[in-house]
Amino acid sequence: MDRIPILKMGPFLLVTIQVDLYDRLALTLENDLIGMVSKTGARGVLIDISAVSIVDSFMGRILGNIASMSRIMDAETVVVGMQPAVAITLVELGLTLQGVYTALDVEKGMELLQDKIGILEDSEKDEEEDPDDRND
Amino acid sequence: MTKDTMQIVREQDVVPFRNRVRELSTKIGMSLVNQTKLITAASELVRNMLKYANGGKVMLETISKNAQSGIRLVFIDKGPGIADVQQAMRDGFSTGKSLGLGLPGAKRLVNEFDIKSTPGEGTTVTIIHWKHGR
């Protein structure tokens, strides 16, 4: 069966969708991603859809599902590279991609994820400031 | 004028169907944004057909009016039909587990939209999208 490859890059997972997804493939990706978040403890998921020419309400729902599931597993999701025609169409269709962060391209998406995780880690560090932990 | 019919009976038929619509709209020189709108609307409608009627068929043709060309797609299924079409055309209404954007969303994306449904007999949706979008 076909699968979309998921790459691990530090604390993040990277997915580049290069084909127009048919439903089974999209559902498999949803499953694989959540499994990988759990297995690797990833803190962020970056999904590049620059090669995707159609996002209908089904595909939109999959992206939303991935974001909500990842969030429950303590990872943020950023969708990058949406084509202008796809963005125009999504708005007219009435799809808002709730809970999904977006960025223009992979580079900006990575920065966004790093910012998000950075902020989280700083606040965690503040809480855990304890002299006994210094040697960790 | 090209005229064509495609049977949609499985989820795997959606992608080749979308490609066929893209081919037709490219051939008449439709802009990318208009193509994307038409294909997305068509995708919503075939999904509806698969989900509620176990599939059906789509008639695809290029048409022209006042020197402008366009694409007409007719989605025909022999499913249970829609009891209240007005309600089904409202945003957020769904009898399935979807977002309820299919019908009203598809209507917003194309230039002309017509739906006829008879409970127990089936549903026919006709959409037209012009090359220049109006």
Coordinates of C-alpha atoms in Angstrom, one line a residue:
Chain A
M1 CA 0.0 0.0 0.0
D2 CA 1.1 3.6 -0.7
R3 CA 2.3 5.7 2.2
I4 CA 3.4 9.3 2.6
P5 CA 6.9 9.3 4.2
I6 CA 7.3 11.0 7.6
L7 CA 10.8 12.4 8.3
K8 CA 12.1 13.1 11.8
M9 CA 14.1 16.3 12.2
G10 CA 15.1 17.0 15.8
P11 CA 12.0 17.5 17.8
F12 CA 9.8 17.8 14.7
L13 CA 8.2 15.6 12.1
L14 CA 8.2 16.7 8.5
V15 CA 5.7 15.6 5.9
T16 CA 5.7 16.6 2.3
I17 CA 2.6 15.7 0.4
Q18 CA 3.6 15.3 -3.3
V19 CA 0.4 13.8 -4.7
D20 CA -3.3 14.5 -4.6
L21 CA -4.4 12.4 -1.7
Y22 CA -7.1 9.9 -2.1
D23 CA -9.1 9.2 1.0
R24 CA -7.4 6.0 2.2
L25 CA -3.9 7.6 1.8
A26 CA -5.0 10.6 3.8
L27 CA -6.4 8.5 6.6
T28 CA -3.3 6.3 6.6
L29 CA -1.2 9.5 7.0
E30 CA -3.4 10.7 9.9
N31 CA -2.8 7.4 11.7
D32 CA 0.9 7.2 10.9
L33 CA 1.5 10.7 12.1
I34 CA -0.2 10.3 15.4
G35 CA 1.7 7.0 15.9
M36 CA 5.0 8.8 15.1
V37 CA 4.2 11.6 17.5
S38 CA 3.7 9.1 20.2
K39 CA 6.7 7.0 19.3
T40 CA 9.2 9.8 18.9
G41 CA 7.8 12.3 21.4
A42 CA 7.9 14.9 18.7
R43 CA 6.8 18.4 19.7
G44 CA 5.8 19.7 16.3
V45 CA 4.5 18.5 13.0
L46 CA 5.1 20.4 9.8
I47 CA 3.0 19.5 6.7
D48 CA 4.0 20.9 3.4
I49 CA 1.1 21.0 0.9
S50 CA 2.8 23.0 -1.8
A51 CA 2.3 20.2 -4.4
V52 CA -1.4 19.8 -3.5
S53 CA -3.7 21.4 -6.0
I54 CA -7.0 20.5 -4.4
V55 CA -8.1 20.7 -0.7
D56 CA -11.7 19.8 -0.3
S57 CA -13.7 19.5 2.9
F58 CA -12.6 15.9 3.5
M59 CA -8.9 16.8 3.1
G60 CA -9.5 19.9 5.3
R61 CA -11.0 17.8 8.0
I62 CA -8.0 15.4 7.9
L63 CA -5.6 18.4 8.4
G64 CA -7.8 19.7 11.3
N65 CA -7.9 16.2 12.9
I66 CA -4.1 15.9 12.7
A67 CA -3.8 19.2 14.4
S68 CA -6.3 18.4 17.2
M69 CA -4.8 14.9 17.8
S70 CA -1.2 16.2 17.9
R71 CA -2.2 18.9 20.3
I72 CA -3.6 16.3 22.7
M73 CA -0.3 14.6 22.3
D74 CA 1.6 17.8 23.1
A75 CA 2.7 18.7 19.6
E76 CA 1.8 21.7 17.4
T77 CA 0.9 21.4 13.8
V78 CA 1.9 23.9 11.0
V79 CA 0.6 23.6 7.5
V80 CA 2.8 25.3 4.9
G81 CA 3.0 26.1 1.2
M82 CA -0.7 26.4 0.4
Q83 CA -1.2 27.5 -3.2
P84 CA -3.0 30.8 -3.6
A85 CA -5.8 29.2 -5.7
V86 CA -6.3 26.7 -2.9
A87 CA -6.6 29.4 -0.3
I88 CA -9.1 31.3 -2.3
T89 CA -11.2 28.2 -2.8
L90 CA -11.1 27.2 0.8
V91 CA -12.4 30.5 2.0
E92 CA -15.3 30.4 -0.5
L93 CA -16.0 26.8 0.4
G94 CA -16.3 28.0 4.0
L95 CA -13.5 25.9 5.5
T96 CA -11.5 27.6 8.2
L97 CA -8.9 24.9 9.2
Q98 CA -9.5 25.6 12.9
G99 CA -6.6 24.9 15.3
V100 CA -4.1 24.5 12.4
Y101 CA -1.2 27.0 12.3
T102 CA -0.2 28.0 8.8
A103 CA 3.0 29.6 7.4
L104 CA 4.0 30.6 3.9
D105 CA 6.8 28.1 3.4
V106 CA 8.8 25.3 5.1
E107 CA 11.4 27.8 6.4
K108 CA 8.8 30.1 8.0
G109 CA 6.9 27.0 9.3
M110 CA 10.0 25.7 11.0
E111 CA 10.6 29.1 12.6
L112 CA 7.1 29.2 13.9
L113 CA 7.4 25.7 15.4
Q114 CA 10.7 26.6 17.0
D115 CA 9.2 29.7 18.5
K116 CA 6.2 27.8 19.9
I117 CA 8.4 25.1 21.4
G118 CA 10.9 27.7 22.6
I119 CA 8.3 29.6 24.5
L120 CA 7.0 26.3 26.0
E121 CA 10.5 25.2 27.1
D122 CA 11.4 28.5 28.6
S123 CA 8.4 28.4 30.9
E124 CA 9.0 24.8 31.8
K125 CA 12.6 25.7 32.7
D126 CA 11.4 28.5 34.9
E127 CA 9.3 26.1 36.8
E128 CA 12.0 23.4 37.2
E129 CA 14.7 25.7 38.4
D130 CA 16.2 23.7 41.1
P131 CA 19.9 23.5 42.1
D132 CA 19.8 19.7 42.5
D133 CA 19.0 19.3 38.8
R134 CA 22.0 21.2 37.6
N135 CA 24.1 18.1 36.8
D136 CA 21.5 16.6 34.4
Chain B
M1 CA -17.8 19.8 -27.9
T2 CA -16.6 17.0 -25.7
K3 CA -19.2 14.9 -24.0
D4 CA -18.2 12.1 -21.6
T5 CA -19.6 10.0 -18.8
M6 CA -17.8 8.6 -15.8
Q7 CA -19.0 6.1 -13.3
I8 CA -18.2 6.8 -9.7
V9 CA -18.5 3.7 -7.6
R10 CA -15.5 3.7 -5.3
E11 CA -13.5 6.2 -3.4
Q12 CA -10.5 5.5 -5.8
D13 CA -12.6 7.0 -8.6
V14 CA -12.4 10.5 -7.1
V15 CA -8.8 11.3 -8.2
P16 CA -9.1 10.2 -11.8
F17 CA -12.4 12.0 -12.0
R18 CA -10.8 15.2 -10.7
N19 CA -8.0 14.8 -13.3
R20 CA -10.6 14.5 -16.1
V21 CA -12.3 17.7 -14.9
R22 CA -8.9 19.4 -14.8
E23 CA -8.1 18.2 -18.4
L24 CA -11.3 19.6 -19.7
S25 CA -11.0 22.9 -18.0
T26 CA -7.3 23.3 -19.1
K27 CA -8.4 22.6 -22.7
I28 CA -10.8 25.5 -22.7
G29 CA -8.1 27.8 -21.1
M30 CA -9.8 28.2 -17.7
S31 CA -7.6 30.1 -15.2
L32 CA -6.0 28.2 -12.3
V33 CA -8.2 29.8 -9.7
N34 CA -11.4 28.9 -11.6
Q35 CA -10.1 25.4 -12.2
T36 CA -9.4 24.9 -8.5
K37 CA -12.9 26.2 -7.6
L38 CA -14.6 23.9 -10.1
I39 CA -12.6 20.8 -9.2
T40 CA -13.1 21.4 -5.5
A41 CA -16.9 21.7 -6.0
A42 CA -16.9 18.6 -8.2
S43 CA -14.9 16.8 -5.5
E44 CA -17.4 17.7 -2.8
L45 CA -20.3 16.5 -5.0
V46 CA -18.8 13.1 -5.9
R47 CA -18.0 12.5 -2.3
N48 CA -21.6 13.2 -1.4
M49 CA -22.7 10.8 -4.1
L50 CA -20.4 8.1 -2.7
K51 CA -21.4 8.7 0.8
Y52 CA -25.1 8.9 0.5
A53 CA -25.9 7.0 -2.6
N54 CA -23.2 4.4 -3.0
G55 CA -22.0 6.3 -6.1
G56 CA -23.5 7.2 -9.4
K57 CA -22.4 8.7 -12.7
V58 CA -21.2 12.1 -13.8
M59 CA -21.7 13.6 -17.3
L60 CA -19.0 16.0 -18.3
E61 CA -19.2 18.4 -21.2
T62 CA -17.8 21.6 -22.5
I63 CA -20.5 24.2 -23.4
S64 CA -20.5 27.7 -24.8
K65 CA -22.8 30.7 -24.5
N66 CA -22.3 34.2 -25.9
A67 CA -18.8 33.3 -27.1
Q68 CA -17.7 32.2 -23.7
S69 CA -16.9 28.5 -23.0
G70 CA -17.5 26.6 -19.8
I71 CA -17.8 23.2 -18.3
R72 CA -21.1 21.5 -17.3
L73 CA -21.1 18.6 -14.9
V74 CA -24.2 16.6 -14.1
F75 CA -24.1 14.3 -11.1
I76 CA -26.7 11.6 -11.2
D77 CA -27.3 9.1 -8.4
K78 CA -30.1 6.6 -7.6
G79 CA -29.7 7.0 -3.9
P80 CA -32.3 7.6 -1.2
G81 CA -32.8 11.2 -2.3
I82 CA -33.0 14.3 -0.1
A83 CA -36.2 14.9 1.7
D84 CA -35.6 18.6 2.4
V85 CA -33.3 20.1 -0.2
Q86 CA -33.6 23.6 1.3
Q87 CA -32.3 22.3 4.6
A88 CA -29.5 20.3 2.9
M89 CA -28.4 23.5 1.2
R90 CA -27.8 25.2 4.6
D91 CA -24.3 25.6 5.9
G92 CA -23.4 23.1 8.6
F93 CA -26.3 20.8 8.0
S94 CA -25.3 17.2 7.7
T95 CA -26.9 13.8 8.2
G96 CA -23.6 12.1 8.0
K97 CA -20.5 12.9 10.1
S98 CA -19.2 15.6 7.7
L99 CA -18.8 19.3 8.2
G100 CA -22.0 19.9 6.1
L101 CA -20.1 22.1 3.7
G102 CA -20.5 19.9 0.6
L103 CA -23.7 21.2 -1.1
P104 CA -23.7 24.9 0.0
G105 CA -19.9 25.1 -0.4
A106 CA -20.0 23.6 -3.9
K107 CA -22.8 26.1 -4.8
R108 CA -20.6 29.0 -3.7
L109 CA -17.7 27.8 -5.8
V110 CA -19.4 27.6 -9.2
N111 CA -21.4 30.0 -11.4
E112 CA -24.5 27.9 -11.8
F113 CA -25.9 25.3 -9.5
D114 CA -29.1 23.3 -9.7
I115 CA -30.3 20.4 -7.6
K116 CA -33.3 18.1 -8.1
S117 CA -34.0 15.3 -5.7
T118 CA -36.9 12.9 -5.3
P119 CA -36.9 10.7 -2.1
G120 CA -36.6 7.1 -3.0
E121 CA -35.5 7.8 -6.5
G122 CA -32.3 9.8 -6.4
T123 CA -30.6 13.1 -6.8
T124 CA -29.3 15.1 -9.8
V125 CA -27.0 18.0 -9.3
T126 CA -25.9 20.2 -12.3
I127 CA -23.1 22.7 -12.0
I128 CA -21.7 25.1 -14.7
H129 CA -18.5 27.0 -14.4
W130 CA -17.5 29.5 -17.1
K131 CA -14.0 30.0 -18.4
H132 CA -13.8 33.5 -17.0
G133 CA -15.8 32.7 -13.9
R134 CA -18.9 34.8 -14.7

